[in-house]
PDB file of C-alpha atoms in Angstrom:
ATOM      1  CA  UNK A   1     -16.934  -8.988  -3.663  1.00  0.00           C
ATOM      2  CA  UNK A   2     -20.331 -10.973  -3.446  1.00  0.00           C
ATOM      3  CA  UNK A   3     -22.845 -10.313  -6.084  1.00  0.00           C
ATOM      4  CA  UNK A   4     -26.219  -8.940  -4.862  1.00  0.00           C
ATOM      5  CA  UNK A   5     -29.146 -11.364  -5.345  1.00  0.00           C
ATOM      6  CA  UNK A   6     -32.243  -9.557  -6.581  1.00  0.00           C
ATOM      7  CA  UNK A   7     -34.576 -12.573  -5.889  1.00  0.00           C
ATOM      8  CA  UNK A   8     -37.204 -11.859  -3.311  1.00  0.00           C
ATOM      9  CA  UNK A   9     -38.951 -15.357  -2.971  1.00  0.00           C
ATOM     10  CA  UNK A  10     -38.228 -19.014  -3.398  1.00  0.00           C
ATOM     11  CA  UNK A  11     -40.009 -20.962  -6.060  1.00  0.00           C
ATOM     12  CA  UNK A  12     -42.219 -23.844  -5.156  1.00  0.00           C
ATOM     13  CA  UNK A  13     -39.897 -26.295  -6.886  1.00  0.00           C
ATOM     14  CA  UNK A  14     -36.165 -26.451  -7.614  1.00  0.00           C
ATOM     15  CA  UNK A  15     -34.572 -27.160 -10.902  1.00  0.00           C
ATOM     16  CA  UNK A  16     -34.416 -30.675 -12.397  1.00  0.00           C
ATOM     17  CA  UNK A  17     -31.263 -32.567 -13.109  1.00  0.00           C
ATOM     18  CA  UNK A  18     -30.671 -34.576 -16.248  1.00  0.00           C
ATOM     19  CA  UNK A  19     -32.446 -37.565 -14.590  1.00  0.00           C
ATOM     20  CA  UNK A  20     -35.528 -35.549 -13.635  1.00  0.00           C
ATOM     21  CA  UNK A  21     -34.701 -35.298  -9.953  1.00  0.00           C
ATOM     22  CA  UNK A  22     -35.480 -31.954  -8.182  1.00  0.00           C
ATOM     23  CA  UNK A  23     -32.376 -30.270  -6.820  1.00  0.00           C
ATOM     24  CA  UNK A  24     -33.208 -28.550  -3.518  1.00  0.00           C
ATOM     25  CA  UNK A  25     -29.696 -27.499  -2.431  1.00  0.00           C
ATOM     26  CA  UNK A  26     -26.620 -27.018  -4.552  1.00  0.00           C
ATOM     27  CA  UNK A  27     -23.164 -25.979  -3.472  1.00  0.00           C
ATOM     28  CA  UNK A  28     -20.866 -24.929  -6.411  1.00  0.00           C
ATOM     29  CA  UNK A  29     -17.116 -24.412  -5.785  1.00  0.00           C
ATOM     30  CA  UNK A  30     -17.682 -22.971  -2.350  1.00  0.00           C
ATOM     31  CA  UNK A  31     -14.663 -21.653  -0.531  1.00  0.00           C
ATOM     32  CA  UNK A  32     -14.929 -20.423   3.192  1.00  0.00           C
ATOM     33  CA  UNK A  33     -12.156 -18.324   4.493  1.00  0.00           C
ATOM     34  CA  UNK A  34     -11.672 -16.920   8.114  1.00  0.00           C
ATOM     35  CA  UNK A  35      -9.616 -13.882   8.756  1.00  0.00           C
ATOM     36  CA  UNK A  36      -7.996 -11.444   6.178  1.00  0.00           C
ATOM     37  CA  UNK A  37      -4.676 -10.963   4.534  1.00  0.00           C
ATOM     38  CA  UNK A  38      -1.698 -12.945   5.861  1.00  0.00           C
ATOM     39  CA  UNK A  39      -3.908 -14.252   8.718  1.00  0.00           C
ATOM     40  CA  UNK A  40      -6.561 -15.734   6.449  1.00  0.00           C
ATOM     41  CA  UNK A  41      -7.238 -19.339   6.896  1.00  0.00           C
ATOM     42  CA  UNK A  42      -9.076 -21.180   4.136  1.00  0.00           C
ATOM     43  CA  UNK A  43     -11.303 -23.626   5.941  1.00  0.00           C
ATOM     44  CA  UNK A  44     -13.244 -25.059   2.911  1.00  0.00           C
ATOM     45  CA  UNK A  45     -11.890 -25.208  -0.635  1.00  0.00           C
ATOM     46  CA  UNK A  46     -14.001 -25.920  -3.584  1.00  0.00           C
ATOM     47  CA  UNK A  47     -16.870 -27.766  -2.077  1.00  0.00           C
ATOM     48  CA  UNK A  48     -19.518 -28.863  -4.518  1.00  0.00           C
ATOM     49  CA  UNK A  49     -22.519 -31.139  -4.047  1.00  0.00           C
ATOM     50  CA  UNK A  50     -26.232 -31.346  -4.788  1.00  0.00           C
ATOM     51  CA  UNK A  51     -29.015 -32.435  -2.313  1.00  0.00           C
ATOM     52  CA  UNK A  52     -32.216 -33.828  -4.086  1.00  0.00           C
ATOM     53  CA  UNK A  53     -35.833 -33.718  -2.886  1.00  0.00           C
ATOM     54  CA  UNK A  54     -36.655 -36.967  -1.064  1.00  0.00           C
ATOM     55  CA  UNK A  55     -33.003 -37.806  -0.513  1.00  0.00           C
ATOM     56  CA  UNK A  56     -31.355 -38.349   2.769  1.00  0.00           C
ATOM     57  CA  UNK A  57     -28.057 -36.589   2.590  1.00  0.00           C
ATOM     58  CA  UNK A  58     -25.133 -37.001   5.042  1.00  0.00           C
ATOM     59  CA  UNK A  59     -21.923 -34.836   5.093  1.00  0.00           C
ATOM     60  CA  UNK A  60     -19.395 -37.057   6.903  1.00  0.00           C
ATOM     61  CA  UNK A  61     -15.818 -36.613   7.879  1.00  0.00           C
ATOM     62  CA  UNK A  62     -13.449 -36.610  10.779  1.00  0.00           C
ATOM     63  CA  UNK A  63     -13.649 -34.124  13.635  1.00  0.00           C
ATOM     64  CA  UNK A  64     -12.513 -30.709  12.359  1.00  0.00           C
ATOM     65  CA  UNK A  65     -13.034 -31.335   8.722  1.00  0.00           C
ATOM     66  CA  UNK A  66     -15.422 -28.369   8.382  1.00  0.00           C
ATOM     67  CA  UNK A  67     -18.769 -30.207   8.245  1.00  0.00           C
ATOM     68  CA  UNK A  68     -20.279 -27.638  10.484  1.00  0.00           C
ATOM     69  CA  UNK A  69     -18.621 -24.798   8.729  1.00  0.00           C
ATOM     70  CA  UNK A  70     -20.303 -25.855   5.433  1.00  0.00           C
ATOM     71  CA  UNK A  71     -23.639 -26.223   7.276  1.00  0.00           C
ATOM     72  CA  UNK A  72     -23.270 -22.764   8.823  1.00  0.00           C
ATOM     73  CA  UNK A  73     -22.569 -21.370   5.269  1.00  0.00           C
ATOM     74  CA  UNK A  74     -25.766 -23.030   3.983  1.00  0.00           C
ATOM     75  CA  UNK A  75     -27.896 -21.344   6.751  1.00  0.00           C
ATOM     76  CA  UNK A  76     -26.095 -18.103   5.993  1.00  0.00           C
ATOM     77  CA  UNK A  77     -24.040 -17.804   9.206  1.00  0.00           C
ATOM     78  CA  UNK A  78     -20.609 -18.221   7.540  1.00  0.00           C
ATOM     79  CA  UNK A  79     -20.077 -16.227   4.381  1.00  0.00           C
ATOM     80  CA  UNK A  80     -18.682 -17.826   1.227  1.00  0.00           C
ATOM     81  CA  UNK A  81     -15.345 -16.338   0.087  1.00  0.00           C
ATOM     82  CA  UNK A  82     -15.982 -17.884  -3.492  1.00  0.00           C
ATOM     83  CA  UNK A  83     -18.538 -20.049  -5.122  1.00  0.00           C
ATOM     84  CA  UNK A  84     -22.290 -20.020  -4.528  1.00  0.00           C
ATOM     85  CA  UNK A  85     -25.048 -21.807  -2.628  1.00  0.00           C
ATOM     86  CA  UNK A  86     -28.459 -22.169  -4.385  1.00  0.00           C
ATOM     87  CA  UNK A  87     -31.729 -23.244  -2.654  1.00  0.00           C
ATOM     88  CA  UNK A  88     -34.322 -24.348  -5.189  1.00  0.00           C
ATOM     89  CA  UNK A  89     -32.287 -22.753  -8.000  1.00  0.00           C
ATOM     90  CA  UNK A  90     -31.986 -19.366  -6.273  1.00  0.00           C
ATOM     91  CA  UNK A  91     -28.695 -18.065  -5.040  1.00  0.00           C
ATOM     92  CA  UNK A  92     -28.848 -17.787  -1.275  1.00  0.00           C
ATOM     93  CA  UNK A  93     -25.145 -16.993  -0.582  1.00  0.00           C
ATOM     94  CA  UNK A  94     -23.966 -13.364  -0.519  1.00  0.00           C
ATOM     95  CA  UNK A  95     -26.219 -10.422  -0.282  1.00  0.00           C
ATOM     96  CA  UNK A  96     -29.940 -11.108  -0.527  1.00  0.00           C
ATOM     97  CA  UNK A  97     -33.142  -9.148  -0.002  1.00  0.00           C
ATOM     98  CA  UNK A  98     -34.660  -9.261   3.448  1.00  0.00           C
ATOM     99  CA  UNK A  99     -37.669 -11.235   2.191  1.00  0.00           C
ATOM    100  CA  UNK A 100     -35.550 -13.872   0.703  1.00  0.00           C
ATOM    101  CA  UNK A 101     -33.422 -14.069   3.792  1.00  0.00           C
ATOM    102  CA  UNK A 102     -36.559 -14.689   5.777  1.00  0.00           C
ATOM    103  CA  UNK A 103     -37.757 -17.384   3.481  1.00  0.00           C
ATOM    104  CA  UNK A 104     -34.320 -19.180   3.720  1.00  0.00           C
ATOM    105  CA  UNK A 105     -34.544 -19.010   7.454  1.00  0.00           C
ATOM    106  CA  UNK A 106     -37.946 -20.566   7.370  1.00  0.00           C
ATOM    107  CA  UNK A 107     -36.926 -23.267   4.924  1.00  0.00           C
ATOM    108  CA  UNK A 108     -33.494 -24.391   5.975  1.00  0.00           C
ATOM    109  CA  UNK A 109     -32.712 -25.569   9.338  1.00  0.00           C
ATOM    110  CA  UNK A 110     -29.577 -27.195  10.803  1.00  0.00           C
ATOM    111  CA  UNK A 111     -29.537 -30.167  13.136  1.00  0.00           C
ATOM    112  CA  UNK A 112     -26.256 -30.346  15.132  1.00  0.00           C
ATOM    113  CA  UNK A 113     -24.649 -33.692  15.755  1.00  0.00           C
ATOM    114  CA  UNK A 114     -23.794 -32.980  19.445  1.00  0.00           C
ATOM    115  CA  UNK A 115     -26.989 -33.826  21.325  1.00  0.00           C
ATOM    116  CA  UNK A 116     -25.745 -32.520  24.630  1.00  0.00           C
ATOM    117  CA  UNK A 117     -25.545 -29.006  23.287  1.00  0.00           C
ATOM    118  CA  UNK A 118     -28.396 -29.024  20.831  1.00  0.00           C
ATOM    119  CA  UNK A 119     -31.173 -31.152  22.280  1.00  0.00           C
ATOM    120  CA  UNK A 120     -33.294 -30.400  25.306  1.00  0.00           C
ATOM    121  CA  UNK A 121     -33.355 -33.561  27.354  1.00  0.00           C
ATOM    122  CA  UNK A 122     -36.765 -32.545  28.776  1.00  0.00           C
ATOM    123  CA  UNK A 123     -38.364 -32.080  25.366  1.00  0.00           C
ATOM    124  CA  UNK A 124     -40.136 -34.824  23.489  1.00  0.00           C
ATOM    125  CA  UNK A 125     -38.742 -36.117  20.246  1.00  0.00           C
ATOM    126  CA  UNK A 126     -41.989 -34.861  18.648  1.00  0.00           C
ATOM    127  CA  UNK A 127     -41.335 -31.371  19.867  1.00  0.00           C
ATOM    128  CA  UNK A 128     -37.625 -31.307  18.970  1.00  0.00           C
ATOM    129  CA  UNK A 129     -38.412 -32.394  15.332  1.00  0.00           C
ATOM    130  CA  UNK A 130     -41.214 -29.794  15.208  1.00  0.00           C
ATOM    131  CA  UNK A 131     -39.295 -26.957  16.995  1.00  0.00           C
ATOM    132  CA  UNK A 132     -38.787 -25.069  13.654  1.00  0.00           C
ATOM    133  CA  UNK A 133     -42.476 -25.328  12.898  1.00  0.00           C
ATOM    134  CA  UNK A 134     -43.320 -23.886  16.312  1.00  0.00           C
ATOM    135  CA  UNK A 135     -40.784 -21.067  16.091  1.00  0.00           C
ATOM    136  CA  UNK A 136     -41.874 -19.826  12.816  1.00  0.00           C
ATOM    137  CA  UNK A 137     -45.637 -20.663  13.173  1.00  0.00           C
ATOM    138  CA  UNK A 138     -45.661 -22.885  10.048  1.00  0.00           C
ATOM    139  CA  UNK A 139     -48.794 -24.783  10.837  1.00  0.00           C
ATOM    140  CA  UNK A 140     -52.449 -23.838  11.409  1.00  0.00           C
ATOM    141  CA  UNK A 141     -53.410 -26.728  13.687  1.00  0.00           C
ATOM    142  CA  UNK A 142     -51.945 -29.957  15.163  1.00  0.00           C
ATOM    143  CA  UNK A 143     -53.214 -32.186  12.402  1.00  0.00           C
ATOM    144  CA  UNK A 144     -51.248 -29.970   9.849  1.00  0.00           C
ATOM    145  CA  UNK A 145     -48.196 -30.118  11.995  1.00  0.00           C
ATOM    146  CA  UNK A 146     -48.116 -33.962  12.347  1.00  0.00           C
TER     147      UNK A 146
END
């Protein structure tokens, strides 16, 4: 049973590691299971990693190794069967408040690797990169968006 998260907002900064680097995203012992009982399939077992502010992070593996499954758990589409996901030190896996869920949606976006199914060939690169900003109205004017 998932613990309920009482946090209602995300802090401006995440926690710092022992080297003073800000941790934006942290997966701790995450398991992702599909199905129940005898039909349950454990897709991800004990995934743990940190993503730091200013870091380019790549999750690589062969086709079918559950990279997308982990990404979908981070954006709260796939539930975690065990472990937890934290964003800026706040647990975002499991039950959350509606306001926290909205903040997570506004702050974490997934870019899929299959360009044919995820990119509009008629859109400019500028628009594709800014699409989340447009969708959630996260800029006041074009200067701020750029």
